[in-house]
Amino acid sequence: VQLQASGGGLVQPGGSLRLSCAASGSIFSINTMGWYRQAPGKQRELVPTMSASGSTNYADSVQGRFTISRDNTKNTVSLQMNSLKPEDTAVYYCNLRNRLATSNREYDYWGQGTLVTVSS
């Protein structure tokens, strides 16, 4: 599995950015795609994820500001980030989690990371 992310960059507080990620390779029918982020000196944390069936899971800190979407026909996931804050500054990683139906075993794949900087 390969994940290719795009987007990111420098934006002023209150601004917007859009991240996109395309997955290729062996993608199971049961899977979740989404975004994690890691700020300097902090652990990687979930931002939002979305299952193939459309269920979403948002971090409290981004609820109402970020919106995740995906296109299962193209194996892509996007993250629209609005009302950005300096604390959103981090490297954002695209994630695909495959789940094997017979055992529920999960396999994680990561994109290369893209830097989002929110600063005036």
PDB file of C-alpha atoms in Angstrom:
ATOM      1  CA  VAL A   1       0.000   0.000   0.000  1.00  0.00           C
ATOM      2  CA  GLN A   2       1.229   3.473  -0.863  1.00  0.00           C
ATOM      3  CA  LEU A   3      -0.198   6.748   0.325  1.00  0.00           C
ATOM      4  CA  GLN A   4       0.528  10.008  -1.447  1.00  0.00           C
ATOM      5  CA  ALA A   5      -0.453  13.148   0.420  1.00  0.00           C
ATOM      6  CA  SER A   6      -0.623  16.683  -0.873  1.00  0.00           C
ATOM      7  CA  GLY A   7      -1.548  20.091   0.442  1.00  0.00           C
ATOM      8  CA  GLY A   8      -0.321  21.774   3.556  1.00  0.00           C
ATOM      9  CA  GLY A   9       1.778  24.889   3.847  1.00  0.00           C
ATOM     10  CA  LEU A  10       1.739  28.175   5.688  1.00  0.00           C
ATOM     11  CA  VAL A  11      -1.518  29.892   6.578  1.00  0.00           C
ATOM     12  CA  GLN A  12      -2.524  32.716   8.893  1.00  0.00           C
ATOM     13  CA  PRO A  13      -4.710  32.085  11.931  1.00  0.00           C
ATOM     14  CA  GLY A  14      -8.319  31.863  10.893  1.00  0.00           C
ATOM     15  CA  GLY A  15      -7.401  30.696   7.426  1.00  0.00           C
ATOM     16  CA  SER A  16      -8.142  27.455   5.594  1.00  0.00           C
ATOM     17  CA  LEU A  17      -6.184  24.646   4.007  1.00  0.00           C
ATOM     18  CA  ARG A  18      -7.081  21.402   2.301  1.00  0.00           C
ATOM     19  CA  LEU A  19      -5.123  18.179   2.498  1.00  0.00           C
ATOM     20  CA  SER A  20      -5.596  15.287   0.108  1.00  0.00           C
ATOM     21  CA  CYS A  21      -4.320  11.734   0.080  1.00  0.00           C
ATOM     22  CA  ALA A  22      -4.504   8.996  -2.528  1.00  0.00           C
ATOM     23  CA  ALA A  23      -4.056   5.337  -1.646  1.00  0.00           C
ATOM     24  CA  SER A  24      -2.941   2.598  -3.987  1.00  0.00           C
ATOM     25  CA  GLY A  25      -2.233  -1.082  -3.605  1.00  0.00           C
ATOM     26  CA  SER A  26      -4.069  -3.708  -1.582  1.00  0.00           C
ATOM     27  CA  ILE A  27      -6.964  -1.961   0.119  1.00  0.00           C
ATOM     28  CA  PHE A  28      -9.313  -4.198   2.075  1.00  0.00           C
ATOM     29  CA  SER A  29     -13.050  -3.742   1.918  1.00  0.00           C
ATOM     30  CA  ILE A  30     -13.033  -3.026   5.663  1.00  0.00           C
ATOM     31  CA  ASN A  31     -10.798  -0.054   6.162  1.00  0.00           C
ATOM     32  CA  THR A  32     -10.471   3.360   7.679  1.00  0.00           C
ATOM     33  CA  MET A  33      -8.721   6.325   6.122  1.00  0.00           C
ATOM     34  CA  GLY A  34      -7.865   9.529   7.824  1.00  0.00           C
ATOM     35  CA  TRP A  35      -5.363  11.919   9.249  1.00  0.00           C
ATOM     36  CA  TYR A  36      -3.101  12.060  12.250  1.00  0.00           C
ATOM     37  CA  ARG A  37      -0.795  14.859  13.245  1.00  0.00           C
ATOM     38  CA  GLN A  38       2.324  15.290  15.294  1.00  0.00           C
ATOM     39  CA  ALA A  39       3.501  18.574  16.705  1.00  0.00           C
ATOM     40  CA  PRO A  40       7.100  19.067  17.898  1.00  0.00           C
ATOM     41  CA  GLY A  41       7.658  17.332  21.212  1.00  0.00           C
ATOM     42  CA  LYS A  42       4.221  15.723  21.203  1.00  0.00           C
ATOM     43  CA  GLN A  43       2.808  12.330  20.405  1.00  0.00           C
ATOM     44  CA  ARG A  44       1.042  11.620  17.166  1.00  0.00           C
ATOM     45  CA  GLU A  45      -2.684  12.135  17.564  1.00  0.00           C
ATOM     46  CA  LEU A  46      -5.799  11.343  15.596  1.00  0.00           C
ATOM     47  CA  VAL A  47      -7.348  14.276  13.758  1.00  0.00           C
ATOM     48  CA  PRO A  48     -10.351  12.702  11.967  1.00  0.00           C
ATOM     49  CA  THR A  49     -10.786   9.289  10.371  1.00  0.00           C
ATOM     50  CA  MET A  50     -13.537   7.883   8.234  1.00  0.00           C
ATOM     51  CA  SER A  51     -14.451   4.262   7.616  1.00  0.00           C
ATOM     52  CA  ALA A  52     -15.305   2.902   4.201  1.00  0.00           C
ATOM     53  CA  SER A  53     -18.937   2.887   5.307  1.00  0.00           C
ATOM     54  CA  GLY A  54     -18.809   6.572   6.207  1.00  0.00           C
ATOM     55  CA  SER A  55     -18.469   6.553   9.985  1.00  0.00           C
ATOM     56  CA  THR A  56     -16.298   9.373  11.265  1.00  0.00           C
ATOM     57  CA  ASN A  57     -14.221   9.974  14.348  1.00  0.00           C
ATOM     58  CA  TYR A  58     -13.043  13.503  15.080  1.00  0.00           C
ATOM     59  CA  ALA A  59     -10.711  14.783  17.726  1.00  0.00           C
ATOM     60  CA  ASP A  60     -12.520  17.187  20.052  1.00  0.00           C
ATOM     61  CA  SER A  61     -10.006  19.899  19.237  1.00  0.00           C
ATOM     62  CA  VAL A  62     -10.985  20.006  15.551  1.00  0.00           C
ATOM     63  CA  GLN A  63     -14.694  19.198  15.758  1.00  0.00           C
ATOM     64  CA  GLY A  64     -16.661  21.840  13.882  1.00  0.00           C
ATOM     65  CA  ARG A  65     -13.595  23.241  12.125  1.00  0.00           C
ATOM     66  CA  PHE A  66     -12.261  20.309  10.129  1.00  0.00           C
ATOM     67  CA  THR A  67     -14.202  18.123   7.724  1.00  0.00           C
ATOM     68  CA  ILE A  68     -13.073  14.788   6.381  1.00  0.00           C
ATOM     69  CA  SER A  69     -14.349  13.299   3.162  1.00  0.00           C
ATOM     70  CA  ARG A  70     -13.425  10.327   1.039  1.00  0.00           C
ATOM     71  CA  ASP A  71     -14.075   8.877  -2.385  1.00  0.00           C
ATOM     72  CA  ASN A  72     -14.085   5.100  -2.195  1.00  0.00           C
ATOM     73  CA  THR A  73     -14.085   4.755  -5.973  1.00  0.00           C
ATOM     74  CA  LYS A  74     -10.777   6.634  -6.164  1.00  0.00           C
ATOM     75  CA  ASN A  75      -9.378   5.578  -2.769  1.00  0.00           C
ATOM     76  CA  THR A  76      -8.833   9.159  -1.771  1.00  0.00           C
ATOM     77  CA  VAL A  77      -9.394  11.036   1.459  1.00  0.00           C
ATOM     78  CA  SER A  78      -9.415  14.782   1.987  1.00  0.00           C
ATOM     79  CA  LEU A  79      -9.340  17.061   4.972  1.00  0.00           C
ATOM     80  CA  GLN A  80     -10.804  20.542   4.788  1.00  0.00           C
ATOM     81  CA  MET A  81      -9.388  22.631   7.618  1.00  0.00           C
ATOM     82  CA  ASN A  82     -11.089  25.906   8.460  1.00  0.00           C
ATOM     83  CA  SER A  83     -10.600  28.434  11.229  1.00  0.00           C
ATOM     84  CA  LEU A  84      -7.065  27.244  11.703  1.00  0.00           C
ATOM     85  CA  LYS A  85      -5.281  28.018  14.951  1.00  0.00           C
ATOM     86  CA  PRO A  86      -1.581  28.163  15.785  1.00  0.00           C
ATOM     87  CA  GLU A  87      -2.021  24.997  17.835  1.00  0.00           C
ATOM     88  CA  ASP A  88      -2.984  23.159  14.651  1.00  0.00           C
ATOM     89  CA  THR A  89       0.608  23.508  13.517  1.00  0.00           C
ATOM     90  CA  ALA A  90       2.003  20.017  12.999  1.00  0.00           C
ATOM     91  CA  VAL A  91       3.084  17.447  10.482  1.00  0.00           C
ATOM     92  CA  TYR A  92      -0.063  15.778   9.185  1.00  0.00           C
ATOM     93  CA  TYR A  93       0.056  12.132   8.190  1.00  0.00           C
ATOM     94  CA  CYS A  94      -2.391  10.313   6.005  1.00  0.00           C
ATOM     95  CA  ASN A  95      -3.324   6.885   7.356  1.00  0.00           C
ATOM     96  CA  LEU A  96      -4.950   3.799   5.925  1.00  0.00           C
ATOM     97  CA  ARG A  97      -5.948   1.029   8.324  1.00  0.00           C
ATOM     98  CA  ASN A  98      -6.898  -2.248   6.699  1.00  0.00           C
ATOM     99  CA  ARG A  99      -8.882  -4.726   8.751  1.00  0.00           C
ATOM    100  CA  LEU A 100      -8.893  -8.413   7.923  1.00  0.00           C
ATOM    101  CA  ALA A 101     -12.483  -9.605   8.282  1.00  0.00           C
ATOM    102  CA  THR A 102     -11.622 -13.136   9.336  1.00  0.00           C
ATOM    103  CA  SER A 103      -9.431 -12.156  12.274  1.00  0.00           C
ATOM    104  CA  ASN A 104     -10.024  -8.424  12.852  1.00  0.00           C
ATOM    105  CA  ARG A 105      -6.300  -7.971  12.584  1.00  0.00           C
ATOM    106  CA  GLU A 106      -5.420  -4.444  11.517  1.00  0.00           C
ATOM    107  CA  TYR A 107      -2.631  -3.170   9.332  1.00  0.00           C
ATOM    108  CA  ASP A 108      -1.561   0.482   9.378  1.00  0.00           C
ATOM    109  CA  TYR A 109      -0.005   2.360   6.489  1.00  0.00           C
ATOM    110  CA  TRP A 110       1.279   5.919   6.545  1.00  0.00           C
ATOM    111  CA  GLY A 111       1.894   8.672   4.064  1.00  0.00           C
ATOM    112  CA  GLN A 112       5.038  10.747   4.059  1.00  0.00           C
ATOM    113  CA  GLY A 113       3.657  13.608   6.155  1.00  0.00           C
ATOM    114  CA  THR A 114       2.939  17.152   5.154  1.00  0.00           C
ATOM    115  CA  LEU A 115       3.695  20.218   7.247  1.00  0.00           C
ATOM    116  CA  VAL A 116       0.928  22.618   8.207  1.00  0.00           C
ATOM    117  CA  THR A 117       2.065  25.863   9.815  1.00  0.00           C
ATOM    118  CA  VAL A 118      -0.438  28.319  11.223  1.00  0.00           C
ATOM    119  CA  SER A 119       1.258  31.591  11.975  1.00  0.00           C
ATOM    120  CA  SER A 120       0.886  35.294  11.398  1.00  0.00           C
TER     121      SER A 120
END
